[in-house]
Amino acid sequence: MIFSRQRRVLPGFGLSLGTSLFFTCLILLLPVSALLMQLSHMTWAEYWRVISDPQLVAAYKITLLSAAIASLFNAVFGTLMAWVLTRYRFPGRTFLDGLMDLPFALPTAVAGLTLAGLFSSNGWYGHWLAEYGIKVTYTWLGIAVAMAFTSIPFVIRTVQPVLEELGPEYEEAAETLGARPRQAFFKVILPEIAPSLLAGTALSFTRSLGEFGAVIFIAGNIAWKTEVISLLIFVRQQEFDFPASSAIASVIMGASLVLLFTINTLQSRYGRRLGGK
């Protein structure tokens, strides 16, 4: 009797679980199944020929490099912004906090057009950067900028709750023990926020891998130079080569799933290690 009661702690658990699994299958597993059905029309030799095409390999490199740089930038800037929002009180803080979710609400195509205008040679930012010989539009740097813009909220919103839970007493305790501000952050605060920071950075990276709308307007889509994987998927769709587009999409999906599962495993091990202490 005790065991059965413990299993029914949540009223309506069976209905809630069934509904959740239904929508999970409908929203997540059904599209994946459709992707696999498209792949079933290809042999392994055809699949390998599509995903190892030299032009696609160049797109892999450009996409991975840009996504990695954007994620590293987001890890630093996102942590800094989360710190400001949780540790300081100032006029306009609520507005700034809401502004961090703008990339989620703004259509990516609008973001791409805006960034392309800002960083063009005649734009507000591009005109100033051109004086130093820095070109952003139609380069991999522009791709990284677009990816960083669209994925920055992932880092902020994963680190911010952890910092709010920690509270300033951690820094105060470290200060009373003689630690400098830098030592308090790297030895006390950073280990505590490391799992959430790692998760947010991984989400930022996976989000950047599939970015399309914001990238195509600032990248220029020059073959072998500024083509990203999502663009080549779109091109194959326009050519009605659905198996080939599904094959390319499966590479991105597989890489994202492996990364997410790895991050979840590391988080679980890190949590058990802290619990053991």
JSON list of C-alpha atoms in Angstrom, two decimals, residues 1-10 13:
[
{"chain": "A", "resi": 1, "resn": "MET", "atom": "CA", "xyz": [0.00, 0.00, 0.00]},
{"chain": "A", "resi": 2, "resn": "ILE", "atom": "CA", "xyz": [2.81, 2.40, 0.81]},
{"chain": "A", "resi": 3, "resn": "PHE", "atom": "CA", "xyz": [4.46, 1.70, -2.54]},
{"chain": "A", "resi": 4, "resn": "SER", "atom": "CA", "xyz": [1.22, 2.29, -4.48]},
{"chain": "A", "resi": 5, "resn": "ARG", "atom": "CA", "xyz": [0.60, 5.56, -2.69]},
{"chain": "A", "resi": 6, "resn": "GLN", "atom": "CA", "xyz": [4.09, 6.77, -3.48]},
{"chain": "A", "resi": 7, "resn": "ARG", "atom": "CA", "xyz": [3.52, 6.06, -7.14]},
{"chain": "A", "resi": 8, "resn": "ARG", "atom": "CA", "xyz": [0.34, 8.20, -7.12]},
{"chain": "A", "resi": 9, "resn": "VAL", "atom": "CA", "xyz": [1.69, 11.26, -5.35]},
{"chain": "A", "resi": 10, "resn": "LEU", "atom": "CA", "xyz": [0.64, 13.42, -8.31]},
{"chain": "A", "resi": 13, "resn": "PHE", "atom": "CA", "xyz": [-0.44, 11.23, -13.21]}
]
